mmCIF file of C-alpha atoms and ligand atoms in Angstrom:
data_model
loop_
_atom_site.group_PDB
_atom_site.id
_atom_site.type_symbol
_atom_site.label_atom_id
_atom_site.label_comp_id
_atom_site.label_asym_id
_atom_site.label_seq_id
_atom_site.Cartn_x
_atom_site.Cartn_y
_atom_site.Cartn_z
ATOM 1 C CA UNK A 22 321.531 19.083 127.132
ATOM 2 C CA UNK A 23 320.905 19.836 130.889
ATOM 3 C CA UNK A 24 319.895 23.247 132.010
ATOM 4 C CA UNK A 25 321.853 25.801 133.300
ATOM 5 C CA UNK A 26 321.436 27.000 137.147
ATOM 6 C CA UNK A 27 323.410 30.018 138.298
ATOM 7 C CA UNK A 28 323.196 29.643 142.157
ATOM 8 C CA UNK A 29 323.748 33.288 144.219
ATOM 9 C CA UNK A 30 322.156 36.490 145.048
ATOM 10 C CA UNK A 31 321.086 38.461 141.906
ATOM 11 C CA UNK A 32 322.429 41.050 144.111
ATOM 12 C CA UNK A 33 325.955 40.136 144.350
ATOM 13 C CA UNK A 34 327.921 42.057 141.254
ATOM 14 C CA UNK A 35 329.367 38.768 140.066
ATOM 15 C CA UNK A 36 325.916 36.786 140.287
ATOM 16 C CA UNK A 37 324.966 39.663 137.418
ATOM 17 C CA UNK A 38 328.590 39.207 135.793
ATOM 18 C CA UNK A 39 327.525 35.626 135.191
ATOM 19 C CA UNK A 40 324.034 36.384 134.507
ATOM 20 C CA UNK A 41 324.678 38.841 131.626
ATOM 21 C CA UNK A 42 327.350 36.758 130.263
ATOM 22 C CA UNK A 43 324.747 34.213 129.642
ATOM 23 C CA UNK A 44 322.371 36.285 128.134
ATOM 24 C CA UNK A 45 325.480 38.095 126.135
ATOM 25 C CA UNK A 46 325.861 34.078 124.917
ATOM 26 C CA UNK A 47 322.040 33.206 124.440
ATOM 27 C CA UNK A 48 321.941 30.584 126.946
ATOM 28 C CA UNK A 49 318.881 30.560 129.389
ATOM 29 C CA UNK A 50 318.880 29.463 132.721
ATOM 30 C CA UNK A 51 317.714 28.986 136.447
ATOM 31 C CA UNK A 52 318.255 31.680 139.358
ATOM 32 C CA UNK A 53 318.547 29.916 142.369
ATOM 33 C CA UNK A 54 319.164 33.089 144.716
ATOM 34 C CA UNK A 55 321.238 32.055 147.520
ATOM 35 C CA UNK A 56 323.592 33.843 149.740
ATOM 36 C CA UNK A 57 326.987 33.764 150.517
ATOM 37 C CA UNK A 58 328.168 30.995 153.197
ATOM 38 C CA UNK A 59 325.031 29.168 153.141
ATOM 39 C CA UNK A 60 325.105 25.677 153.587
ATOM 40 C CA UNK A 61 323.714 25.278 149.461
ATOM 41 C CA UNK A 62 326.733 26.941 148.582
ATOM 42 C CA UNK A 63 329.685 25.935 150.953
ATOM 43 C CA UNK A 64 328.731 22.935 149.411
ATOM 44 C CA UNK A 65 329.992 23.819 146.144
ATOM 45 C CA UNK A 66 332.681 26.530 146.963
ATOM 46 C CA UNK A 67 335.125 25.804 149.740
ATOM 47 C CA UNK A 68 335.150 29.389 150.030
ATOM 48 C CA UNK A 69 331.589 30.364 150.494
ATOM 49 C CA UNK A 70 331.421 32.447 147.562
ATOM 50 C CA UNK A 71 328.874 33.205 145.218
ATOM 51 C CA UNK A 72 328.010 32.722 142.134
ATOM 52 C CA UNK A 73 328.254 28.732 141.572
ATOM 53 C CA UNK A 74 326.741 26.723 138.496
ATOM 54 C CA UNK A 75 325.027 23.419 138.546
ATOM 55 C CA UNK A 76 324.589 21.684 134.898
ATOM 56 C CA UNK A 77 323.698 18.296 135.207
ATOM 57 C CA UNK A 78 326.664 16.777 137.233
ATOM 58 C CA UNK A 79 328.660 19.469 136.549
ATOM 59 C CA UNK A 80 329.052 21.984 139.312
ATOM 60 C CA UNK A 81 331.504 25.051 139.025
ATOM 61 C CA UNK A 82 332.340 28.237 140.697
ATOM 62 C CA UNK A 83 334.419 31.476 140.501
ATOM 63 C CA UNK A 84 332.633 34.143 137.848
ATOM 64 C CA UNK A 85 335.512 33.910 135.201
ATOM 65 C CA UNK A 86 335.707 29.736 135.204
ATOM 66 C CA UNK A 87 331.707 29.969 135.047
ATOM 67 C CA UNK A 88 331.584 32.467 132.195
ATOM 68 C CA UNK A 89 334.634 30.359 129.920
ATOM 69 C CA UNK A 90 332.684 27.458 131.017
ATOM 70 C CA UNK A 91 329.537 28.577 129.184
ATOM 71 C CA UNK A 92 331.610 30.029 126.350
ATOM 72 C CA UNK A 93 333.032 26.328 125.533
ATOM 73 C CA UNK A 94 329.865 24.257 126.430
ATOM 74 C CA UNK A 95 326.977 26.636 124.626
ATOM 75 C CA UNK A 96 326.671 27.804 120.865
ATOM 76 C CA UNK A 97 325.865 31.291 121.012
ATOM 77 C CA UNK A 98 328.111 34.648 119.866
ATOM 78 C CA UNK A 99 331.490 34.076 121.795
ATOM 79 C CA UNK A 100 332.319 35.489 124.971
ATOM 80 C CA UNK A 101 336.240 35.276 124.288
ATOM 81 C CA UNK A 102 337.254 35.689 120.587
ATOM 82 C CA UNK A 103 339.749 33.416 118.990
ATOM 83 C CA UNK A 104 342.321 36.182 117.855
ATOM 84 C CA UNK A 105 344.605 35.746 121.147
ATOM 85 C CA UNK A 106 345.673 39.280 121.160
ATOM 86 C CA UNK A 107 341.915 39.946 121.727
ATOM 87 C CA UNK A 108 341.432 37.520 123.893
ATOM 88 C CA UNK A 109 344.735 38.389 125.998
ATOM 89 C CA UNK A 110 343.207 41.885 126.487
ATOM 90 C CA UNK A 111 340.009 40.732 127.326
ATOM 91 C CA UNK A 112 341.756 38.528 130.094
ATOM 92 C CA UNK A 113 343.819 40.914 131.207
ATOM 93 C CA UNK A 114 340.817 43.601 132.225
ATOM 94 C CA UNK A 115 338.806 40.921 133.654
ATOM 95 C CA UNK A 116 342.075 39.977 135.920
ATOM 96 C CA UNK A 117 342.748 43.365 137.122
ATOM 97 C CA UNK A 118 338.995 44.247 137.477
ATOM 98 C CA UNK A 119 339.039 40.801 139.512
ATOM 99 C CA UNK A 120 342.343 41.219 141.708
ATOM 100 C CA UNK A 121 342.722 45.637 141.877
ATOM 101 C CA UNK A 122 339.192 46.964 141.211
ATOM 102 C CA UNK A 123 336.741 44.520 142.851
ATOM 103 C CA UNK A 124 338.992 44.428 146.434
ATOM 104 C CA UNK A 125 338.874 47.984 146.714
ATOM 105 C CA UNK A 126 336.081 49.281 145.490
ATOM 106 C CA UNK A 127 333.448 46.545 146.821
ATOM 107 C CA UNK A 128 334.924 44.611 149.801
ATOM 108 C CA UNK A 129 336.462 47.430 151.110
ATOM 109 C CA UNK A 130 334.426 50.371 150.271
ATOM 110 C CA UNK A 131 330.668 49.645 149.532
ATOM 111 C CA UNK A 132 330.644 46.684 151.180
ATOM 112 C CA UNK A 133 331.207 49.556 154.268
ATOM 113 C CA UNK A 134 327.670 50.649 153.695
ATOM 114 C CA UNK A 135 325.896 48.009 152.206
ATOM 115 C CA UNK A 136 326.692 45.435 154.444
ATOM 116 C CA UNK A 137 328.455 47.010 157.800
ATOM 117 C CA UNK A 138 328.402 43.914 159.918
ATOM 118 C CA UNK A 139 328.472 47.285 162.790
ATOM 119 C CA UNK A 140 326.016 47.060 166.031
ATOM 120 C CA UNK A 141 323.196 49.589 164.471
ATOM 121 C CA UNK A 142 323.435 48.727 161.037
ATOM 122 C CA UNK A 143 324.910 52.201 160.588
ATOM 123 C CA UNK A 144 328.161 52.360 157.635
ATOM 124 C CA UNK A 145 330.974 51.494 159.471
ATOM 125 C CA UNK A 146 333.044 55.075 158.663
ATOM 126 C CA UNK A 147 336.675 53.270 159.752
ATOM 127 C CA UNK A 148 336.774 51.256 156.823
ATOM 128 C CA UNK A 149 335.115 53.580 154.554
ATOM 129 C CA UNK A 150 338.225 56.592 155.043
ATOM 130 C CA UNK A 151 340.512 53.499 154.945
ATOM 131 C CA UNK A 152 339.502 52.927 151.712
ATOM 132 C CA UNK A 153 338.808 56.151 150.224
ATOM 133 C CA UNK A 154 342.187 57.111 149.511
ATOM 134 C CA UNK A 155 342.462 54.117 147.610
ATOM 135 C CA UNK A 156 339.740 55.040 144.956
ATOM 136 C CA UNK A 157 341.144 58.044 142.769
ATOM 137 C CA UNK A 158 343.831 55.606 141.268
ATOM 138 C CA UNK A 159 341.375 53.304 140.319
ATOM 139 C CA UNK A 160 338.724 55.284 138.663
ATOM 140 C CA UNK A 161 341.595 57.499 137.380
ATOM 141 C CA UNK A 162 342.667 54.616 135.722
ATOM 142 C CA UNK A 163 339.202 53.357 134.584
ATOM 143 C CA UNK A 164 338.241 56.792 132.776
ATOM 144 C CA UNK A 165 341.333 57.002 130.937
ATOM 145 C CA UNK A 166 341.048 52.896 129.443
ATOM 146 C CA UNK A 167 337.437 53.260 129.143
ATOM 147 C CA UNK A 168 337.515 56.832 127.031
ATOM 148 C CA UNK A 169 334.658 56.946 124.959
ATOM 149 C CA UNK A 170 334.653 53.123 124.442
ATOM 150 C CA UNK A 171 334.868 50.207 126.609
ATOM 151 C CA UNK A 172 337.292 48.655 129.100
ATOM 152 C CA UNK A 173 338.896 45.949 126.639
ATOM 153 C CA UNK A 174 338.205 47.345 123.574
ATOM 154 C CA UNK A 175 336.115 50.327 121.416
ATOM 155 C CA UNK A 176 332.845 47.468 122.286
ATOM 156 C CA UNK A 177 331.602 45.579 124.817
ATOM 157 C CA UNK A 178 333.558 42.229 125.272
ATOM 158 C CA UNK A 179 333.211 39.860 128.735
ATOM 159 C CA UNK A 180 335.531 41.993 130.444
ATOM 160 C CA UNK A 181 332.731 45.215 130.267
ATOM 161 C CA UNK A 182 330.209 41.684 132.215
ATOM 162 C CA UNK A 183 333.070 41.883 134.831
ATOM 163 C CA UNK A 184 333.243 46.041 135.361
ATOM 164 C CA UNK A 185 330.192 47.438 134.692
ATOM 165 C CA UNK A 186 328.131 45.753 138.076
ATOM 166 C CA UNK A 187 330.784 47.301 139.576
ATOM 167 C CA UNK A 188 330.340 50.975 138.548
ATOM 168 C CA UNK A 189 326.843 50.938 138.711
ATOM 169 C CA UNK A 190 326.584 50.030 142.727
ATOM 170 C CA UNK A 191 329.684 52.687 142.258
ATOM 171 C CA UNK A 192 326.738 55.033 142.215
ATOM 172 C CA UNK A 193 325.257 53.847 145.833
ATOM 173 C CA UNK A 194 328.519 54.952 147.637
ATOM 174 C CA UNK A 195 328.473 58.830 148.069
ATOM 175 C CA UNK A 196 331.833 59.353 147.615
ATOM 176 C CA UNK A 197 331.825 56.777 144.670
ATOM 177 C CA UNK A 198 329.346 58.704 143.044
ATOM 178 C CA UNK A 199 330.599 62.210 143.331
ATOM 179 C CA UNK A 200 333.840 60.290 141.579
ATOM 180 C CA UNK A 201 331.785 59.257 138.621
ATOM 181 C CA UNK A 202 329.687 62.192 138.415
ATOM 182 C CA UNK A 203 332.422 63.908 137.673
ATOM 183 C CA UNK A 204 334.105 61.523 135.177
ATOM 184 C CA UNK A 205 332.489 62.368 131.676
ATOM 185 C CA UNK A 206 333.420 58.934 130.438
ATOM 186 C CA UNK A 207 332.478 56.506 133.329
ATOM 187 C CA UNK A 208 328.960 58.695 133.545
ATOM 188 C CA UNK A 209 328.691 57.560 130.034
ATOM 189 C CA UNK A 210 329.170 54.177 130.211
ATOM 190 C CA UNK A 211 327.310 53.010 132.834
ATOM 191 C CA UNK A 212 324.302 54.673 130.981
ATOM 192 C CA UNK A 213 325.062 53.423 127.426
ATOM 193 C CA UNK A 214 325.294 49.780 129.243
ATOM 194 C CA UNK A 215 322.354 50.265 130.955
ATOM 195 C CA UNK A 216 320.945 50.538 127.223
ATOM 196 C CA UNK A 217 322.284 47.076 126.557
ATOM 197 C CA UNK A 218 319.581 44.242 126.489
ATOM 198 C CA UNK A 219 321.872 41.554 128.627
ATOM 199 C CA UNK A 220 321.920 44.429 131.156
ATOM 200 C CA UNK A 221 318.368 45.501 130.874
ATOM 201 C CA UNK A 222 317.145 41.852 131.321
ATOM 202 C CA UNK A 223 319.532 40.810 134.378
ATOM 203 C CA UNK A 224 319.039 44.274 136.463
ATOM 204 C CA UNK A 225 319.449 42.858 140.234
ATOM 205 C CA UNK A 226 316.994 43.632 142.889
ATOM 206 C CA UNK A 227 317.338 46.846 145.272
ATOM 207 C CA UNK A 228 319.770 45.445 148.097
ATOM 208 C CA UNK A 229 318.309 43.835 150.954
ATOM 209 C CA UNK A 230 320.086 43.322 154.180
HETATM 210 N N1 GSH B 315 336.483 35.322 142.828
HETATM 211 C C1 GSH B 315 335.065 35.121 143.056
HETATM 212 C C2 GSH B 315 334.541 36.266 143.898
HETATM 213 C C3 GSH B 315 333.103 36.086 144.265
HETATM 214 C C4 GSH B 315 332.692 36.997 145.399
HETATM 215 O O1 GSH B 315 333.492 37.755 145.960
HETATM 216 N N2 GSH B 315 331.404 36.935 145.714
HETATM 217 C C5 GSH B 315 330.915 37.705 146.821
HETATM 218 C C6 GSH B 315 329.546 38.302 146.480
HETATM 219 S S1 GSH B 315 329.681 39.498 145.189
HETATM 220 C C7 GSH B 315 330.733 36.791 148.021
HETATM 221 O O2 GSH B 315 330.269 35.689 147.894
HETATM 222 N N3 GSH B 315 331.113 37.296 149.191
HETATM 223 C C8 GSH B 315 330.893 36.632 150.450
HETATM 224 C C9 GSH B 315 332.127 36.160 151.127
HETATM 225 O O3 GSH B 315 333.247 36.415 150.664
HETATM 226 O O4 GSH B 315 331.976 35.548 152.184
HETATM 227 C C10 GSH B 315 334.331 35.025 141.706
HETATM 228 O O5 GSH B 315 334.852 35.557 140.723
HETATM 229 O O6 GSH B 315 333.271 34.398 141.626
#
């Protein structure tokens, strides 16, 4: 069998998605860290995007196609579990983490700080209060799924691979992070993850610029 390489930014939340999905399923691998819209990667995503896979001639990207990839090609403790009511939950969370949670609370929010694209470098305050409005939904509805369990289900399944990189940079934002300070349940699972050994052995870099 070929090894694995995961090709991105350890950075970038769904390089770690990807990254503790494979060491959720056992399987080791290459980082090759490369950034978004680089020539290495426009090669293998039309859209720029990171994270892609090489494995021997195969080449794949998008985080979800990536992870069921592994989950098919690698033995290892399943990633999505045969009972399709399970599994149908599982892919539901990762969907709306994917199409509702990610756009808001990354491109448009801490993206506004992390990466302003303004003149000085400074966090570009226009799209950070258009955003903001848009966040109490989201984490209202995150600390009422989550509880004192998980996003999918009472334990971690792929879906918790998908949310959690989220909520921790959730923590860089200071308006993000008064939100989970003062949600009991989000507070506690982004510290019981950060207990989790596919977590502990895939913690990204600080940001650089
Ligand atoms: N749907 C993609 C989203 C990937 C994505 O948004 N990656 C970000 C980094 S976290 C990126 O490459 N952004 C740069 C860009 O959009 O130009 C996936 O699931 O892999």
């Amino acid at each position: 069998m070929p090894g694995l390489e995961i090709l991105g930014a350890p950075q970038s939340n769904y390089v770690w998605t990807v990254r503790i999905a494979a060491a959720e399923k056992g399987v080791s691998y290459t980082l090759t860290a490369l950034r978004p819209q680089c020539d290495e990667i426009k090669a293998v995503n039309p859209l720029g995007k990171i994270p892609a896979i090489r494995h021997g001639d195969v080449v794949v990207c998008e985080s979800k196609a990536i992870c069921s990839y592994m989950d098919r090609v690698f033995s290892g403790p399943a990633l999505i579990p045969g009972d399709p009511v399970k599994a149908a939950h599982i892919e539901q969370w990762i969907s709306i983490v994917n199409t509702s949670v990610d756009p808001v609370l990354m491109r448009q929010y801490l993206i506004a700080y992390i990466f302003p694209g303004t003149p000085d470098g400074a966090p570009d305050r226009a799209r950070i209060d258009a955003a903001l409005p848009k966040l109490p939904r989201i984490f209202d509805i995150l600390d009422k799924t989550i509880g004192d369990g998980h996003i999918a289900d009472k334990d971690f399944t792929l879906a918790d691979a998908f949310l959690f990189p989220i909520l921790y940079y959730m923590r860089l934002g200071p308006e993000s992070a008064e939100m989970v300070a003062k949600s009991k349940s989000l507070s506690r699972y982004i510290d019981f993850m950060l207990e989790r050994p596919s977590v502990q052995a895939t913690m990204p870099p600080p940001n650089a610029r």
